[in-house]
């Protein structure tokens, strides 16, 4: 998902601008996964992890990475992300230089707010959403781009804390996830689960494509699916995974490893039932790929 974005901070002025060039800001280029579900969601996480200290977030993501980021989201191979260097810098960004990015995320440190602007073709630089943070870092919205389906809040399903091993067992209880497409066939394989340093649970999975019975492509992704809070609701996690299996099997095109790993309903919504998660996943597919079956 090489959709670029920009991470920025206002340098003067006040208030919530409706256009990306309405208030002065400075920022850095971010190359990979600049979508609200990717970089946008990660910036909310950063603010929460910093307990509302947006100045610290700005120092980490902008001041300490003056040449920009290939990817600021940590992974197993690069736990601090991957910065561009002076020798190979990222592209320039600024209020009048947004043509290289699809989204711009601007922190207002004093107001404890994050504004998101759409700068891709057709976006015209307009503000799409804003999130305010409490003094401890809690956002007033769980995401910058909520679907109507994601605004549901359902009763808690408390249970024993979900472990990485129990998550793996849950995955193995799902039906076989494989489908035949027009020119090939595809299969989703669960590889491993593990607990991350922040006590979330991640899944390593791969999507394998076959042509004439032979493997033609393998895509492997790490998916940080289960936040610490959701571990206290194992049935909620199970309902999400069952809904995912249901929605994937409805359409072979949905066996898209990047799309699957971008799904973050356990953070973005208060849904807890399988039917609600299925509606959310269909809505995401409809917006991402223009499908007409969001309400089915």
mmCIF file of C-alpha atoms in Angstrom:
data_model
loop_
_atom_site.group_PDB
_atom_site.id
_atom_site.type_symbol
_atom_site.label_atom_id
_atom_site.label_comp_id
_atom_site.label_asym_id
_atom_site.label_seq_id
_atom_site.Cartn_x
_atom_site.Cartn_y
_atom_site.Cartn_z
ATOM 1 C CA UNK A 1 0.000 0.000 0.000
ATOM 2 C CA UNK A 2 2.396 2.719 -1.175
ATOM 3 C CA UNK A 3 -0.156 5.494 -0.729
ATOM 4 C CA UNK A 4 1.907 8.406 0.631
ATOM 5 C CA UNK A 5 0.856 10.715 3.415
ATOM 6 C CA UNK A 6 2.345 13.549 5.451
ATOM 7 C CA UNK A 7 2.763 13.925 9.212
ATOM 8 C CA UNK A 8 2.687 17.576 10.227
ATOM 9 C CA UNK A 9 2.238 20.122 13.022
ATOM 10 C CA UNK A 10 0.784 23.641 12.890
ATOM 11 C CA UNK A 11 3.360 26.405 13.316
ATOM 12 C CA UNK A 12 1.002 29.317 13.967
ATOM 13 C CA UNK A 13 -2.625 30.346 14.075
ATOM 14 C CA UNK A 14 -5.547 28.697 15.812
ATOM 15 C CA UNK A 15 -8.863 27.064 15.096
ATOM 16 C CA UNK A 16 -9.844 24.202 12.833
ATOM 17 C CA UNK A 17 -9.074 24.937 9.183
ATOM 18 C CA UNK A 18 -11.277 23.540 6.451
ATOM 19 C CA UNK A 19 -8.458 23.444 3.873
ATOM 20 C CA UNK A 20 -4.939 22.030 4.150
ATOM 21 C CA UNK A 21 -3.327 25.375 3.207
ATOM 22 C CA UNK A 22 -5.463 27.547 5.481
ATOM 23 C CA UNK A 23 -3.021 27.425 8.450
ATOM 24 C CA UNK A 24 0.798 27.248 8.276
ATOM 25 C CA UNK A 25 2.334 23.883 9.110
ATOM 26 C CA UNK A 26 5.547 21.934 8.724
ATOM 27 C CA UNK A 27 5.858 18.219 8.264
ATOM 28 C CA UNK A 28 7.544 15.191 6.787
ATOM 29 C CA UNK A 29 6.734 12.763 4.002
ATOM 30 C CA UNK A 30 5.526 9.225 4.838
ATOM 31 C CA UNK A 31 5.650 6.760 1.948
ATOM 32 C CA UNK A 32 3.717 3.593 2.869
ATOM 33 C CA UNK A 33 0.082 3.095 3.884
ATOM 34 C CA UNK A 34 -0.898 6.714 4.322
ATOM 35 C CA UNK A 35 -4.582 5.760 4.506
ATOM 36 C CA UNK A 36 -6.678 6.717 7.554
ATOM 37 C CA UNK A 37 -6.828 2.996 8.400
ATOM 38 C CA UNK A 38 -3.025 2.816 8.295
ATOM 39 C CA UNK A 39 -1.029 5.925 9.151
ATOM 40 C CA UNK A 40 -4.083 7.738 10.525
ATOM 41 C CA UNK A 41 -4.886 4.970 12.986
ATOM 42 C CA UNK A 42 -1.231 4.678 13.969
ATOM 43 C CA UNK A 43 -1.090 8.378 14.840
ATOM 44 C CA UNK A 44 -4.048 7.917 17.200
ATOM 45 C CA UNK A 45 -2.168 5.040 18.800
ATOM 46 C CA UNK A 46 0.975 7.178 19.136
ATOM 47 C CA UNK A 47 -0.957 9.921 20.921
ATOM 48 C CA UNK A 48 -2.490 7.411 23.313
ATOM 49 C CA UNK A 49 0.863 5.737 23.970
ATOM 50 C CA UNK A 50 2.370 9.169 24.740
ATOM 51 C CA UNK A 51 -0.522 9.734 27.209
ATOM 52 C CA UNK A 52 -1.633 12.876 25.425
ATOM 53 C CA UNK A 53 1.810 14.483 25.078
ATOM 54 C CA UNK A 54 1.418 15.525 21.437
ATOM 55 C CA UNK A 55 4.646 17.495 21.659
ATOM 56 C CA UNK A 56 6.496 14.229 22.259
ATOM 57 C CA UNK A 57 4.748 12.656 19.266
ATOM 58 C CA UNK A 58 5.791 15.601 17.082
ATOM 59 C CA UNK A 59 9.403 15.309 18.265
ATOM 60 C CA UNK A 60 9.491 11.567 17.542
ATOM 61 C CA UNK A 61 7.776 11.581 14.171
ATOM 62 C CA UNK A 62 8.795 14.948 12.711
ATOM 63 C CA UNK A 63 11.816 16.473 14.489
ATOM 64 C CA UNK A 64 13.703 13.190 14.818
ATOM 65 C CA UNK A 65 12.928 12.181 11.228
ATOM 66 C CA UNK A 66 13.659 15.385 9.260
ATOM 67 C CA UNK A 67 14.006 13.511 5.961
ATOM 68 C CA UNK A 68 10.712 11.672 6.398
ATOM 69 C CA UNK A 69 9.639 8.084 6.736
ATOM 70 C CA UNK A 70 9.368 5.107 4.484
ATOM 71 C CA UNK A 71 7.186 3.638 7.257
ATOM 72 C CA UNK A 72 6.845 4.840 10.857
ATOM 73 C CA UNK A 73 4.816 1.831 11.975
ATOM 74 C CA UNK A 74 7.141 -0.639 13.739
ATOM 75 C CA UNK A 75 7.475 -4.236 12.612
ATOM 76 C CA UNK A 76 9.486 -7.321 13.630
ATOM 77 C CA UNK A 77 12.392 -6.504 11.297
ATOM 78 C CA UNK A 78 12.363 -2.741 11.977
ATOM 79 C CA UNK A 79 10.990 -2.119 15.495
ATOM 80 C CA UNK A 80 11.488 1.661 15.175
ATOM 81 C CA UNK A 81 10.143 1.924 11.644
ATOM 82 C CA UNK A 82 12.247 2.990 8.662
ATOM 83 C CA UNK A 83 13.382 6.593 8.181
ATOM 84 C CA UNK A 84 14.591 8.224 5.003
ATOM 85 C CA UNK A 85 18.094 9.712 5.200
ATOM 86 C CA UNK A 86 19.784 12.889 4.026
ATOM 87 C CA UNK A 87 21.363 10.851 1.230
ATOM 88 C CA UNK A 88 17.975 9.482 0.153
ATOM 89 C CA UNK A 89 15.335 11.875 1.528
ATOM 90 C CA UNK A 90 11.606 11.636 1.157
ATOM 91 C CA UNK A 91 9.685 14.137 -0.936
ATOM 92 C CA UNK A 92 9.052 17.696 0.249
ATOM 93 C CA UNK A 93 5.684 18.516 1.793
ATOM 94 C CA UNK A 94 4.141 21.798 2.883
ATOM 95 C CA UNK A 95 0.845 23.729 2.818
ATOM 96 C CA UNK A 96 1.427 24.531 -0.856
ATOM 97 C CA UNK A 97 3.246 21.270 -1.641
ATOM 98 C CA UNK A 98 0.786 18.417 -1.197
ATOM 99 C CA UNK A 99 0.790 16.943 -4.691
ATOM 100 C CA UNK A 100 3.018 14.030 -3.651
ATOM 101 C CA UNK A 101 0.703 12.784 -0.893
ATOM 102 C CA UNK A 102 -2.872 11.545 -0.644
ATOM 103 C CA UNK A 103 -3.540 12.499 2.993
ATOM 104 C CA UNK A 104 -2.083 15.066 5.389
ATOM 105 C CA UNK A 105 -2.325 14.634 9.168
ATOM 106 C CA UNK A 106 -1.659 17.808 11.168
ATOM 107 C CA UNK A 107 -1.276 17.970 14.955
ATOM 108 C CA UNK A 108 -2.443 21.022 16.881
ATOM 109 C CA UNK A 109 -0.380 20.570 20.026
ATOM 110 C CA UNK A 110 -2.011 23.356 22.061
ATOM 111 C CA UNK A 111 -5.555 22.258 21.201
ATOM 112 C CA UNK A 112 -4.667 18.532 21.616
ATOM 113 C CA UNK A 113 -6.172 17.761 18.217
ATOM 114 C CA UNK A 114 -5.315 15.906 15.007
ATOM 115 C CA UNK A 115 -6.786 17.116 11.699
ATOM 116 C CA UNK A 116 -6.924 14.951 8.562
ATOM 117 C CA UNK A 117 -7.010 16.433 5.062
ATOM 118 C CA UNK A 118 -7.659 14.683 1.757
ATOM 119 C CA UNK A 119 -5.117 15.770 -0.878
ATOM 120 C CA UNK A 120 -5.516 12.954 -3.419
ATOM 121 C CA UNK A 121 -7.146 13.556 -6.782
ATOM 122 C CA UNK A 122 -10.669 14.739 -6.040
ATOM 123 C CA UNK A 123 -9.876 15.487 -2.402
ATOM 124 C CA UNK A 124 -9.048 19.122 -3.135
ATOM 125 C CA UNK A 125 -7.234 19.560 0.177
ATOM 126 C CA UNK A 126 -10.401 19.662 2.257
ATOM 127 C CA UNK A 127 -10.540 18.585 5.883
ATOM 128 C CA UNK A 128 -12.204 15.213 6.291
ATOM 129 C CA UNK A 129 -12.123 14.734 10.055
ATOM 130 C CA UNK A 130 -10.620 15.814 13.357
ATOM 131 C CA UNK A 131 -9.970 13.978 16.610
ATOM 132 C CA UNK A 132 -9.428 15.621 19.987
ATOM 133 C CA UNK A 133 -7.403 13.985 22.751
ATOM 134 C CA UNK A 134 -7.976 14.176 26.487
ATOM 135 C CA UNK A 135 -5.168 15.180 28.834
ATOM 136 C CA UNK A 136 -4.312 11.471 29.108
ATOM 137 C CA UNK A 137 -4.424 10.803 25.369
ATOM 138 C CA UNK A 138 -7.876 9.272 24.944
ATOM 139 C CA UNK A 139 -9.363 10.258 21.551
ATOM 140 C CA UNK A 140 -12.956 11.464 21.314
ATOM 141 C CA UNK A 141 -13.365 9.217 18.239
ATOM 142 C CA UNK A 142 -11.842 5.753 17.757
ATOM 143 C CA UNK A 143 -10.877 6.576 14.145
ATOM 144 C CA UNK A 144 -10.610 9.471 11.713
ATOM 145 C CA UNK A 145 -12.802 7.839 9.075
ATOM 146 C CA UNK A 146 -15.587 6.009 10.853
ATOM 147 C CA UNK A 147 -18.265 4.290 8.783
ATOM 148 C CA UNK A 148 -21.834 4.624 10.061
ATOM 149 C CA UNK A 149 -21.729 0.858 10.701
ATOM 150 C CA UNK A 150 -18.794 1.364 13.093
ATOM 151 C CA UNK A 151 -20.660 3.684 15.452
ATOM 152 C CA UNK A 152 -22.474 0.754 17.057
ATOM 153 C CA UNK A 153 -21.800 0.038 20.746
ATOM 154 C CA UNK A 154 -22.843 -3.382 22.034
ATOM 155 C CA UNK A 155 -22.735 -4.956 25.518
ATOM 156 C CA UNK A 156 -19.400 -6.237 26.796
ATOM 157 C CA UNK A 157 -18.576 -9.945 26.534
ATOM 158 C CA UNK A 158 -16.111 -10.406 29.405
ATOM 159 C CA UNK A 159 -14.116 -13.588 29.774
ATOM 160 C CA UNK A 160 -10.667 -14.961 30.593
ATOM 161 C CA UNK A 161 -7.837 -12.947 29.067
ATOM 162 C CA UNK A 162 -7.077 -14.128 25.546
ATOM 163 C CA UNK A 163 -3.585 -15.515 25.065
ATOM 164 C CA UNK A 164 -1.624 -15.859 21.838
ATOM 165 C CA UNK A 165 -2.117 -19.620 22.038
ATOM 166 C CA UNK A 166 -5.881 -19.266 22.495
ATOM 167 C CA UNK A 167 -5.993 -16.866 19.539
ATOM 168 C CA UNK A 168 -4.203 -19.463 17.407
ATOM 169 C CA UNK A 169 -6.749 -22.084 18.496
ATOM 170 C CA UNK A 170 -9.566 -19.734 17.494
ATOM 171 C CA UNK A 171 -8.037 -19.266 14.053
ATOM 172 C CA UNK A 172 -7.688 -22.995 13.586
ATOM 173 C CA UNK A 173 -11.379 -23.459 14.410
ATOM 174 C CA UNK A 174 -12.385 -21.332 11.407
ATOM 175 C CA UNK A 175 -13.485 -23.052 8.198
ATOM 176 C CA UNK A 176 -10.898 -23.488 5.413
ATOM 177 C CA UNK A 177 -10.438 -20.103 3.752
ATOM 178 C CA UNK A 178 -9.920 -20.844 0.085
ATOM 179 C CA UNK A 179 -11.665 -19.893 -3.134
ATOM 180 C CA UNK A 180 -11.541 -20.336 -6.884
ATOM 181 C CA UNK A 181 -11.211 -17.203 -9.022
ATOM 182 C CA UNK A 182 -11.436 -16.728 -12.779
ATOM 183 C CA UNK A 183 -7.855 -17.677 -13.602
ATOM 184 C CA UNK A 184 -6.449 -19.048 -10.358
ATOM 185 C CA UNK A 185 -7.283 -20.158 -6.829
ATOM 186 C CA UNK A 186 -6.331 -18.643 -3.511
ATOM 187 C CA UNK A 187 -5.923 -19.774 0.080
ATOM 188 C CA UNK A 188 -5.443 -17.901 3.366
ATOM 189 C CA UNK A 189 -3.119 -19.652 5.815
ATOM 190 C CA UNK A 190 -2.652 -18.757 9.500
ATOM 191 C CA UNK A 191 1.055 -18.988 10.330
ATOM 192 C CA UNK A 192 1.521 -17.814 13.899
ATOM 193 C CA UNK A 193 0.305 -15.556 16.699
ATOM 194 C CA UNK A 194 2.308 -13.627 19.258
ATOM 195 C CA UNK A 195 2.021 -11.102 22.063
ATOM 196 C CA UNK A 196 3.548 -7.697 21.309
ATOM 197 C CA UNK A 197 5.429 -5.467 23.812
ATOM 198 C CA UNK A 198 2.295 -3.340 24.345
ATOM 199 C CA UNK A 199 0.358 -6.565 25.228
ATOM 200 C CA UNK A 200 -1.629 -6.561 21.986
ATOM 201 C CA UNK A 201 -1.843 -9.788 19.978
ATOM 202 C CA UNK A 202 -0.726 -10.035 16.370
ATOM 203 C CA UNK A 203 -1.267 -12.643 13.676
ATOM 204 C CA UNK A 204 1.161 -13.653 10.955
ATOM 205 C CA UNK A 205 -0.710 -14.942 7.929
ATOM 206 C CA UNK A 206 -0.124 -15.554 4.253
ATOM 207 C CA UNK A 207 -2.287 -15.515 1.144
ATOM 208 C CA UNK A 208 -1.151 -18.147 -1.338
ATOM 209 C CA UNK A 209 -2.188 -18.024 -5.001
ATOM 210 C CA UNK A 210 -2.184 -21.131 -7.216
ATOM 211 C CA UNK A 211 -2.214 -21.418 -10.997
ATOM 212 C CA UNK A 212 -2.657 -24.841 -12.601
ATOM 213 C CA UNK A 213 -2.037 -26.431 -9.224
ATOM 214 C CA UNK A 214 1.296 -24.666 -8.632
ATOM 215 C CA UNK A 215 2.065 -21.789 -6.277
ATOM 216 C CA UNK A 216 2.362 -18.576 -8.289
ATOM 217 C CA UNK A 217 2.448 -15.981 -5.503
ATOM 218 C CA UNK A 218 2.768 -15.744 -1.719
ATOM 219 C CA UNK A 219 1.969 -12.606 0.294
ATOM 220 C CA UNK A 220 2.809 -12.666 4.009
ATOM 221 C CA UNK A 221 1.505 -10.043 6.416
ATOM 222 C CA UNK A 222 1.709 -9.323 10.123
ATOM 223 C CA UNK A 223 -1.643 -8.136 11.466
ATOM 224 C CA UNK A 224 -1.805 -6.402 14.844
ATOM 225 C CA UNK A 225 -5.453 -7.306 15.343
ATOM 226 C CA UNK A 226 -6.209 -7.585 19.066
ATOM 227 C CA UNK A 227 -5.590 -4.519 21.271
ATOM 228 C CA UNK A 228 -4.989 -5.143 24.992
ATOM 229 C CA UNK A 229 -8.555 -4.113 25.865
ATOM 230 C CA UNK A 230 -10.076 -6.692 23.477
ATOM 231 C CA UNK A 231 -8.090 -9.505 25.077
ATOM 232 C CA UNK A 232 -10.540 -9.272 27.987
ATOM 233 C CA UNK A 233 -13.362 -10.198 25.582
ATOM 234 C CA UNK A 234 -12.345 -13.449 23.863
ATOM 235 C CA UNK A 235 -15.851 -14.023 22.466
ATOM 236 C CA UNK A 236 -15.732 -10.611 20.826
ATOM 237 C CA UNK A 237 -12.496 -11.555 19.058
ATOM 238 C CA UNK A 238 -14.011 -14.873 17.995
ATOM 239 C CA UNK A 239 -17.086 -13.138 16.581
ATOM 240 C CA UNK A 240 -14.874 -10.811 14.527
ATOM 241 C CA UNK A 241 -12.852 -13.692 13.078
ATOM 242 C CA UNK A 242 -16.020 -15.649 12.238
ATOM 243 C CA UNK A 243 -17.401 -12.571 10.481
ATOM 244 C CA UNK A 244 -14.157 -12.152 8.570
ATOM 245 C CA UNK A 245 -14.333 -15.760 7.348
ATOM 246 C CA UNK A 246 -17.950 -15.252 6.294
ATOM 247 C CA UNK A 247 -17.195 -12.058 4.367
ATOM 248 C CA UNK A 248 -14.077 -13.424 2.671
ATOM 249 C CA UNK A 249 -15.878 -16.511 1.419
ATOM 250 C CA UNK A 250 -18.608 -14.353 -0.157
ATOM 251 C CA UNK A 251 -16.209 -13.012 -2.789
ATOM 252 C CA UNK A 252 -12.817 -14.465 -3.863
ATOM 253 C CA UNK A 253 -11.568 -10.941 -4.612
ATOM 254 C CA UNK A 254 -11.547 -10.242 -0.888
ATOM 255 C CA UNK A 255 -8.578 -12.545 -0.387
ATOM 256 C CA UNK A 256 -6.391 -9.452 -0.488
ATOM 257 C CA UNK A 257 -3.631 -9.629 2.122
ATOM 258 C CA UNK A 258 -3.190 -5.858 2.381
ATOM 259 C CA UNK A 259 -6.912 -5.238 2.810
ATOM 260 C CA UNK A 260 -7.247 -7.976 5.423
ATOM 261 C CA UNK A 261 -4.312 -6.668 7.485
ATOM 262 C CA UNK A 262 -5.808 -3.145 7.400
ATOM 263 C CA UNK A 263 -9.035 -4.256 9.121
ATOM 264 C CA UNK A 264 -9.071 -2.895 12.666
ATOM 265 C CA UNK A 265 -12.648 -3.229 13.910
ATOM 266 C CA UNK A 266 -11.636 -4.210 17.445
ATOM 267 C CA UNK A 267 -10.118 -0.729 17.877
ATOM 268 C CA UNK A 268 -12.344 1.302 15.594
ATOM 269 C CA UNK A 269 -15.763 0.178 16.789
ATOM 270 C CA UNK A 270 -17.778 -0.887 19.790
ATOM 271 C CA UNK A 271 -19.210 -3.848 17.883
ATOM 272 C CA UNK A 272 -19.218 -7.235 19.576
ATOM 273 C CA UNK A 273 -21.558 -9.460 17.589
ATOM 274 C CA UNK A 274 -20.730 -11.394 14.438
ATOM 275 C CA UNK A 275 -23.496 -9.787 12.392
ATOM 276 C CA UNK A 276 -22.279 -6.278 13.272
ATOM 277 C CA UNK A 277 -18.690 -7.099 12.348
ATOM 278 C CA UNK A 278 -19.846 -8.568 9.030
ATOM 279 C CA UNK A 279 -21.696 -5.334 8.194
ATOM 280 C CA UNK A 280 -18.597 -3.298 9.076
ATOM 281 C CA UNK A 281 -16.302 -5.440 6.916
ATOM 282 C CA UNK A 282 -18.667 -5.233 3.940
ATOM 283 C CA UNK A 283 -18.826 -1.453 4.361
ATOM 284 C CA UNK A 284 -15.040 -1.238 4.334
ATOM 285 C CA UNK A 285 -14.842 -3.352 1.201
ATOM 286 C CA UNK A 286 -17.512 -1.222 -0.490
ATOM 287 C CA UNK A 287 -15.651 2.018 0.214
ATOM 288 C CA UNK A 288 -12.222 0.613 -0.632
ATOM 289 C CA UNK A 289 -13.176 -1.195 -3.834
ATOM 290 C CA UNK A 290 -16.537 0.191 -4.936
ATOM 291 C CA UNK A 291 -18.554 -2.953 -4.178
ATOM 292 C CA UNK A 292 -22.321 -2.607 -3.981
ATOM 293 C CA UNK A 293 -22.913 -5.203 -1.309
ATOM 294 C CA UNK A 294 -22.155 -3.160 1.815
ATOM 295 C CA UNK A 295 -25.660 -3.510 3.183
ATOM 296 C CA UNK A 296 -26.137 -7.178 2.440
#
